Coordinates of C-alpha atoms and ligand atoms in Angstrom, one line a residue:
M1310 CA 62.6 -90.6 -11.8
E1311 CA 59.3 -89.0 -12.6
F1312 CA 56.9 -91.8 -13.8
Y1313 CA 54.3 -91.0 -16.8
N1314 CA 51.3 -92.9 -17.6
R1315 CA 50.8 -96.4 -18.2
E1316 CA 47.6 -96.6 -16.6
K1317 CA 46.0 -99.2 -19.2
E1318 CA 49.8 -100.9 -19.3
L1319 CA 49.5 -101.3 -15.4
R1320 CA 46.3 -102.7 -15.5
D1321 CA 46.6 -105.4 -18.0
L1322 CA 49.6 -106.6 -16.3
L1323 CA 47.7 -106.6 -12.5
N1324 CA 45.1 -108.8 -14.2
I1325 CA 47.2 -111.2 -15.4
I1326 CA 49.3 -111.1 -12.0
R1327 CA 45.6 -111.7 -10.4
Q1328 CA 44.7 -114.8 -12.4
E1329 CA 46.5 -118.4 -11.6
P1330 CA 49.6 -118.7 -13.8
N1331 CA 49.2 -120.5 -16.7
M1332 CA 51.1 -118.5 -19.4
I1333 CA 54.7 -117.0 -20.1
T1334 CA 54.1 -113.4 -20.5
F1335 CA 56.6 -111.9 -23.2
I1336 CA 57.1 -108.2 -22.5
Y1337 CA 58.4 -106.8 -26.2
G1338 CA 58.2 -103.9 -28.0
P1339 CA 61.2 -101.3 -29.6
I1340 CA 63.9 -100.4 -27.2
N1341 CA 63.4 -97.5 -24.8
S1342 CA 59.4 -97.6 -25.1
G1343 CA 59.3 -97.9 -21.4
K1344 CA 59.6 -102.2 -20.6
T1345 CA 62.2 -101.9 -18.0
V1346 CA 60.6 -98.8 -16.3
L1347 CA 56.9 -100.1 -16.4
M1348 CA 57.9 -103.4 -14.6
Y1349 CA 60.0 -101.4 -12.1
H1350 CA 57.1 -99.4 -10.9
L1351 CA 55.0 -102.5 -11.4
V1352 CA 57.1 -104.1 -8.9
E1353 CA 57.5 -101.5 -6.4
N1354 CA 54.7 -98.7 -6.2
I1355 CA 51.8 -101.2 -7.5
L1356 CA 51.9 -104.3 -6.0
P1357 CA 52.8 -103.4 -3.0
R1358 CA 49.3 -101.8 -2.6
Q1359 CA 47.3 -105.1 -3.4
E1360 CA 45.5 -106.9 -0.9
E1361 CA 47.5 -109.9 -2.0
R1362 CA 50.6 -110.9 -0.9
Y1363 CA 53.6 -111.2 -3.7
A1364 CA 57.1 -111.7 -3.8
T1365 CA 59.0 -110.4 -7.1
F1366 CA 62.5 -111.8 -8.7
Y1367 CA 63.8 -109.4 -10.8
I1368 CA 66.9 -111.0 -13.2
N1369 CA 68.1 -108.8 -15.4
L1370 CA 70.6 -111.1 -17.4
R1371 CA 72.6 -107.6 -18.2
Q1372 CA 73.8 -107.3 -15.2
Y1373 CA 76.6 -109.8 -15.8
Y1374 CA 78.7 -111.0 -19.0
V1375 CA 76.1 -114.4 -19.4
T1376 CA 78.2 -117.0 -21.7
D1377 CA 77.5 -120.6 -20.1
Q1378 CA 75.3 -122.4 -18.0
D1379 CA 77.4 -121.2 -14.4
S1380 CA 77.2 -117.7 -15.5
F1381 CA 73.7 -118.3 -16.2
I1382 CA 73.1 -119.5 -13.0
R1383 CA 75.0 -117.2 -11.1
V1384 CA 72.8 -114.8 -12.0
L1385 CA 69.7 -116.0 -11.0
F1386 CA 70.7 -116.1 -8.0
N1387 CA 72.1 -113.2 -5.5
L1388 CA 74.1 -114.4 -2.2
S1389 CA 72.4 -113.4 1.1
E1390 CA 72.8 -115.2 4.3
E1391 CA 69.4 -113.9 5.7
D1392 CA 66.4 -116.3 5.4
I1393 CA 63.4 -114.7 4.0
F1394 CA 60.8 -117.2 5.5
T1395 CA 62.8 -116.2 9.4
K1396 CA 62.2 -112.8 8.2
V1397 CA 58.1 -113.4 6.6
R1398 CA 57.3 -115.2 10.3
E1399 CA 59.0 -112.5 12.0
F1400 CA 57.2 -109.4 10.1
I1401 CA 53.9 -111.5 10.5
S1402 CA 54.3 -112.1 13.9
K1403 CA 54.1 -108.7 14.7
G1404 CA 52.4 -107.9 12.4
I1405 CA 54.1 -105.7 10.2
S1406 CA 53.4 -105.2 6.8
F1407 CA 56.1 -105.7 4.6
V1408 CA 57.1 -106.1 1.0
L1409 CA 59.2 -109.1 -0.8
N1410 CA 61.0 -107.6 -4.3
Y1411 CA 64.6 -108.9 -4.4
H1412 CA 66.8 -108.7 -7.2
G1413 CA 67.8 -112.5 -8.1
I1414 CA 66.6 -115.3 -6.1
P1415 CA 68.6 -115.2 -2.7
I1416 CA 70.6 -117.7 -1.6
K1417 CA 73.5 -119.1 1.0
E1418 CA 77.1 -118.6 0.0
S1419 CA 77.8 -122.4 0.6
L1420 CA 74.1 -123.5 -1.4
L1421 CA 75.3 -121.6 -4.5
E1422 CA 78.3 -123.2 -4.4
K1423 CA 76.7 -127.0 -4.4
L1424 CA 74.7 -126.0 -7.2
L1425 CA 77.4 -124.7 -9.4
K1426 CA 80.1 -127.7 -8.5
R1427 CA 76.5 -130.4 -9.8
R1428 CA 76.6 -128.7 -12.8
E1429 CA 73.2 -129.4 -13.9
I1430 CA 70.9 -126.9 -14.2
N1431 CA 67.6 -128.7 -13.4
D1432 CA 69.3 -128.9 -9.7
A1433 CA 69.0 -125.3 -9.6
F1434 CA 65.6 -125.2 -10.7
E1435 CA 64.2 -127.9 -8.5
F1436 CA 65.6 -125.7 -6.1
L1437 CA 63.7 -122.7 -7.1
K1438 CA 60.7 -124.7 -7.6
N1439 CA 60.7 -125.9 -3.6
F1440 CA 61.8 -121.8 -2.8
F1441 CA 58.5 -121.5 -5.0
M1442 CA 56.3 -123.7 -3.2
K1443 CA 57.8 -123.0 0.6
L1444 CA 56.5 -119.4 -0.6
K1445 CA 53.6 -120.5 -1.8
R1446 CA 52.6 -122.1 1.1
N1447 CA 53.0 -119.0 3.2
N1448 CA 50.2 -117.0 1.1
I1449 CA 53.0 -115.2 -0.8
K1450 CA 52.5 -115.5 -4.3
P1451 CA 55.9 -115.4 -6.4
I1452 CA 56.7 -113.3 -9.6
I1453 CA 59.8 -114.3 -11.6
I1454 CA 60.9 -111.6 -14.1
F1455 CA 63.8 -112.0 -16.6
D1456 CA 64.6 -108.9 -18.1
E1457 CA 66.9 -109.3 -21.6
L1458 CA 66.2 -112.9 -21.8
Q1459 CA 67.5 -112.6 -26.0
V1460 CA 71.4 -112.4 -23.9
I1461 CA 70.9 -116.4 -23.6
K1462 CA 69.4 -116.8 -27.1
D1463 CA 72.6 -118.6 -28.5
I1464 CA 74.1 -120.4 -25.7
K1465 CA 73.9 -124.2 -26.4
I1466 CA 75.1 -126.9 -23.9
N1467 CA 74.4 -130.0 -26.1
E1468 CA 71.1 -128.6 -26.6
P1469 CA 70.2 -124.4 -26.9
L1470 CA 69.5 -123.7 -22.7
I1471 CA 67.2 -121.7 -23.8
Y1472 CA 64.8 -124.6 -24.4
R1473 CA 65.3 -126.4 -20.9
I1474 CA 64.7 -122.5 -20.0
F1475 CA 61.4 -122.5 -21.3
N1476 CA 60.9 -126.3 -20.1
F1477 CA 61.4 -124.7 -16.9
F1478 CA 59.4 -121.2 -17.3
I1479 CA 56.0 -123.8 -19.1
S1480 CA 56.0 -126.5 -15.9
L1481 CA 55.9 -123.1 -13.6
T1482 CA 52.8 -122.2 -15.4
K1483 CA 50.9 -124.0 -17.0
E1484 CA 51.6 -127.2 -15.0
L1485 CA 52.2 -126.8 -11.3
K1486 CA 50.7 -123.0 -10.9
L1487 CA 53.2 -121.7 -9.0
C1488 CA 54.9 -118.6 -10.2
H1489 CA 53.8 -115.8 -12.5
V1490 CA 57.0 -115.6 -15.5
F1491 CA 57.8 -112.8 -17.2
A1492 CA 60.3 -112.0 -19.8
I1493 CA 61.2 -108.9 -21.2
T1494 CA 63.1 -108.3 -24.6
S1495 CA 63.8 -104.9 -27.3
D1496 CA 65.2 -107.8 -29.5
S1497 CA 62.4 -108.8 -31.6
T1498 CA 63.7 -111.3 -34.1
F1499 CA 64.4 -113.0 -31.0
I1500 CA 60.5 -112.5 -30.0
E1501 CA 59.7 -113.6 -33.8
R1502 CA 61.6 -116.9 -33.3
I1503 CA 60.0 -117.2 -29.8
Y1504 CA 57.0 -116.8 -31.2
N1505 CA 57.2 -119.4 -34.2
E1506 CA 58.4 -121.6 -31.4
A1507 CA 56.1 -124.8 -31.4
M1508 CA 57.1 -125.5 -28.0
L1509 CA 55.6 -122.8 -26.9
Q1510 CA 52.4 -122.9 -28.9
D1511 CA 49.7 -121.8 -26.3
R1512 CA 51.9 -122.1 -23.7
A1513 CA 53.0 -118.2 -23.8
R1514 CA 51.3 -114.7 -24.3
Y1515 CA 52.8 -111.5 -26.0
Y1516 CA 52.3 -108.2 -24.3
F1517 CA 54.0 -105.2 -26.1
V1518 CA 54.6 -102.1 -24.7
D1519 CA 54.9 -99.4 -27.3
D1520 CA 56.5 -95.4 -27.3
F1521 CA 53.4 -93.1 -25.5
D1522 CA 50.9 -92.2 -27.9
G1523 CA 50.6 -88.4 -29.0
E1524 CA 47.7 -87.3 -25.9
T1525 CA 50.4 -88.7 -23.3
V1526 CA 53.3 -86.8 -25.1
E1527 CA 51.5 -83.4 -25.4
R1528 CA 50.1 -83.9 -21.4
I1529 CA 53.8 -84.4 -20.0
L1530 CA 55.2 -81.4 -22.3
R1531 CA 52.1 -78.7 -21.5
S1532 CA 52.9 -79.9 -17.7
K1533 CA 56.6 -78.8 -18.3
G1534 CA 55.6 -75.4 -19.7
F1535 CA 55.9 -76.5 -23.9
S1536 CA 54.3 -74.1 -26.1
D1537 CA 51.9 -75.3 -28.8
E1538 CA 54.4 -75.0 -31.4
E1539 CA 57.1 -77.0 -29.1
V1540 CA 54.6 -79.4 -28.4
D1541 CA 53.8 -80.1 -32.5
M1542 CA 57.8 -80.4 -33.0
V1543 CA 58.5 -82.9 -30.4
W1544 CA 55.9 -85.1 -32.0
E1545 CA 57.5 -84.5 -35.5
Y1546 CA 60.7 -85.2 -34.2
F1547 CA 60.6 -87.7 -31.6
G1548 CA 56.9 -89.2 -31.5
G1549 CA 56.2 -90.5 -28.2
K1550 CA 59.5 -92.3 -27.5
P1551 CA 59.6 -92.0 -23.7
I1552 CA 63.8 -91.9 -23.5
H1553 CA 63.4 -88.8 -26.0
I1554 CA 60.4 -87.3 -24.1
I1555 CA 63.0 -87.0 -21.3
E1556 CA 66.0 -85.9 -22.8
V1557 CA 63.6 -82.7 -24.7
I1558 CA 62.7 -81.4 -21.4
Q1559 CA 66.0 -81.6 -20.0
A1560 CA 67.2 -79.7 -22.8
K1561 CA 64.3 -77.0 -22.7
D1562 CA 64.7 -77.1 -18.4
M1563 CA 68.6 -76.0 -20.0
R1564 CA 66.7 -73.6 -21.9
R1565 CA 67.7 -74.7 -25.1
D1566 CA 65.8 -73.6 -28.3
I1567 CA 64.2 -76.6 -28.7
R1568 CA 64.4 -76.3 -33.0
E1569 CA 67.7 -76.5 -32.7
Y1570 CA 67.8 -79.2 -30.0
C1571 CA 65.7 -81.1 -32.2
E1572 CA 67.7 -80.9 -35.7
D1573 CA 71.1 -81.6 -33.9
I1574 CA 70.0 -85.2 -32.4
L1575 CA 68.0 -85.8 -35.9
E1576 CA 71.4 -84.8 -37.4
E1577 CA 73.3 -87.2 -35.3
R1578 CA 70.6 -89.8 -35.6
K1579 CA 71.5 -89.5 -39.9
N1580 CA 75.3 -89.6 -38.9
W1581 CA 74.8 -92.9 -37.4
I1582 CA 72.9 -94.7 -39.0
S1583 CA 75.1 -93.4 -42.3
E1584 CA 78.1 -95.1 -40.8
V1585 CA 76.3 -98.2 -40.0
I1586 CA 74.8 -98.7 -43.2
L1587 CA 78.3 -97.6 -45.8
Q1588 CA 80.1 -100.0 -44.0
K1589 CA 78.4 -102.6 -45.9
E1590 CA 79.1 -100.6 -49.0
D1591 CA 82.0 -103.1 -50.1
D1592 CA 79.4 -106.2 -50.4
K1593 CA 77.2 -104.6 -53.5
E1594 CA 74.2 -107.2 -53.6
F1595 CA 74.2 -107.0 -49.8
F1596 CA 74.2 -103.7 -49.6
E1597 CA 71.8 -102.8 -52.4
K1598 CA 69.5 -104.6 -50.5
V1599 CA 69.3 -103.1 -47.8
I1600 CA 68.9 -99.6 -49.8
S1601 CA 65.7 -100.9 -51.3
L1602 CA 64.2 -102.3 -47.8
L1603 CA 65.3 -98.8 -46.3
K1604 CA 63.5 -97.1 -49.5
K1605 CA 60.4 -98.0 -48.5
F1606 CA 60.1 -95.8 -45.6
L1607 CA 60.5 -93.4 -47.8
H1608 CA 56.6 -92.7 -48.2
E1609 CA 55.6 -95.3 -45.6
D1610 CA 56.5 -95.7 -41.8
T1611 CA 55.4 -99.3 -41.8
F1612 CA 55.1 -102.1 -43.8
K1613 CA 54.1 -106.0 -43.8
Y1614 CA 56.8 -108.1 -44.4
E1615 CA 56.8 -112.0 -45.3
K1616 CA 60.2 -113.3 -43.6
I1617 CA 62.8 -112.3 -42.0
T1618 CA 65.1 -111.6 -44.7
P1619 CA 69.1 -111.3 -44.1
E1620 CA 69.0 -107.3 -44.9
L1621 CA 66.4 -107.2 -42.7
L1622 CA 68.0 -109.2 -39.9
F1623 CA 70.9 -106.9 -40.2
L1624 CA 68.9 -103.5 -39.6
V1625 CA 67.2 -105.0 -36.8
D1626 CA 70.4 -105.9 -35.2
K1627 CA 71.5 -102.8 -35.4
N1628 CA 68.6 -101.3 -34.0
I1629 CA 67.7 -99.3 -37.2
L1630 CA 64.4 -101.5 -37.6
F1631 CA 62.1 -102.9 -35.2
V1632 CA 59.9 -106.2 -36.2
D1633 CA 56.3 -107.3 -34.6
P1634 CA 56.2 -110.4 -35.0
R1635 CA 52.2 -111.0 -34.7
K1636 CA 51.4 -108.3 -36.9
K1637 CA 54.0 -109.1 -39.2
L1638 CA 55.0 -105.4 -39.4
V1639 CA 58.4 -103.6 -40.0
K1640 CA 58.2 -100.3 -38.3
P1641 CA 61.6 -97.8 -37.6
Q1642 CA 62.7 -98.0 -34.4
S1643 CA 61.4 -94.6 -33.6
K1644 CA 60.7 -91.5 -35.3
L1645 CA 63.8 -90.5 -35.2
N1646 CA 65.1 -93.0 -36.7
L1647 CA 62.2 -93.1 -39.8
L1648 CA 63.4 -89.4 -40.2
A1649 CA 67.3 -90.2 -40.0
I1650 CA 66.5 -93.0 -42.7
R1651 CA 64.6 -90.9 -44.9
N1652 CA 67.0 -88.3 -44.8
F1653 CA 70.3 -90.5 -45.4
L1654 CA 68.4 -91.5 -48.6
K1655 CA 67.7 -88.0 -49.7
E1656 CA 72.1 -87.1 -48.8
F1657 CA 73.5 -90.5 -50.1
N1658 CA 70.9 -90.0 -53.4
V1659 CA 71.7 -94.2 -53.0
Ligands
ADP1070 N1 56.6 -94.5 -18.0 C1 58.0 -93.8 -18.3 N2 57.9 -92.5 -17.9 C2 58.9 -91.7 -17.4 N3 60.4 -91.9 -18.0 C3 60.2 -92.9 -18.6 C4 59.4 -94.1 -18.5 N4 58.7 -95.3 -19.8 C5 60.2 -95.1 -19.6 N5 61.1 -94.1 -19.2 C6 62.3 -93.5 -19.7 O1 62.9 -94.3 -20.5 C7 64.0 -94.7 -20.4 C8 63.7 -96.3 -20.8 O2 63.1 -97.0 -20.6 P1 63.9 -98.5 -20.3 O3 62.6 -98.7 -20.2 O4 64.9 -98.9 -20.1 O5 62.8 -99.1 -22.0 P2 63.0 -100.5 -22.4 O6 63.4 -101.6 -21.3 O7 61.9 -100.5 -23.0 O8 64.7 -100.8 -23.2 C9 64.0 -94.8 -19.0 O9 65.4 -94.7 -19.0 C10 63.4 -93.4 -18.7 O10 64.2 -92.2 -18.7
MG1071 MG1 65.0 -102.9 -20.5

């Protein structure tokens, strides 16, 4: 896969990583804006080229079906019989350069079973803390990355699991300065909840990863042989949504007519949005509220909200709209969604 742009984001993230850990870093933005790809690129291509030695642990909470404490503990770890410190010592003594990028924290099967049997998540956290301390003593800076953190937002074991996890993150960063913690999510109502969470005040920073800007889109498309007219058309239909840009490049490779392609995709999206909205038609009062909210987009691309109403929550949960809690702004998840919303309203004349 070709990786485009993101110089600024990579610079900003490197600057965070070069500092001592002080805060949890939440990375948020609309769906398919390129958050996961950006973090992968950072881990695989940028960090290994730095002078400092880092060890990264990428935990994708979507990888398993995480529903309770046990499955959360399982997703944190990755079975491995190899001892990472033996490996590190060996590489150092032989003067071999190495990179430590892991998916999950490597752990021996017997130890994981023990942790699971205790049924106490603090034991797992204690293990992680000691593991990170040992890395630090070996002059290796640990970084832990949680992708799709919203998966655990509703899990409760006496108290919500997320609070215990946040407490752990705070101790790793602000208190012990042990490890950088990144948490990625596209779920903007979850980010809104976190943003207003008292326990995270001054303990978290928020980093927004948006779609590409116009200049970047133009540069990418030109390098792929798009004409002026096609570049304008792609921007008109898709804005800078990375996934749409990648897809339209593939369409061009397959010699599709770009206008026809854009119109097809918009038609499909409009049908999908109609389907989602019209399902609510029976609940007249709610339906009216959904429609009047959508109507704000007839003449605007974005508007300010005061609070998350049930109809806004519904549209965000369906990935039609996106909210940015720092600016208190609502906007469609993509340019395509904006156009599809407008076409839906016109077609149904609601
Ligand atoms: N910087 C980039 N360069 C090339 N393709 C990208 C880039 N960012 C995103 N993409 C494309 O967009 C898709 C969605 O990106 P992803 O990182 O999964 O989004 P998110 O995690 O924000 O939902 C990727 O699978 C990839 O095809
Ligand atoms: Mg992602």
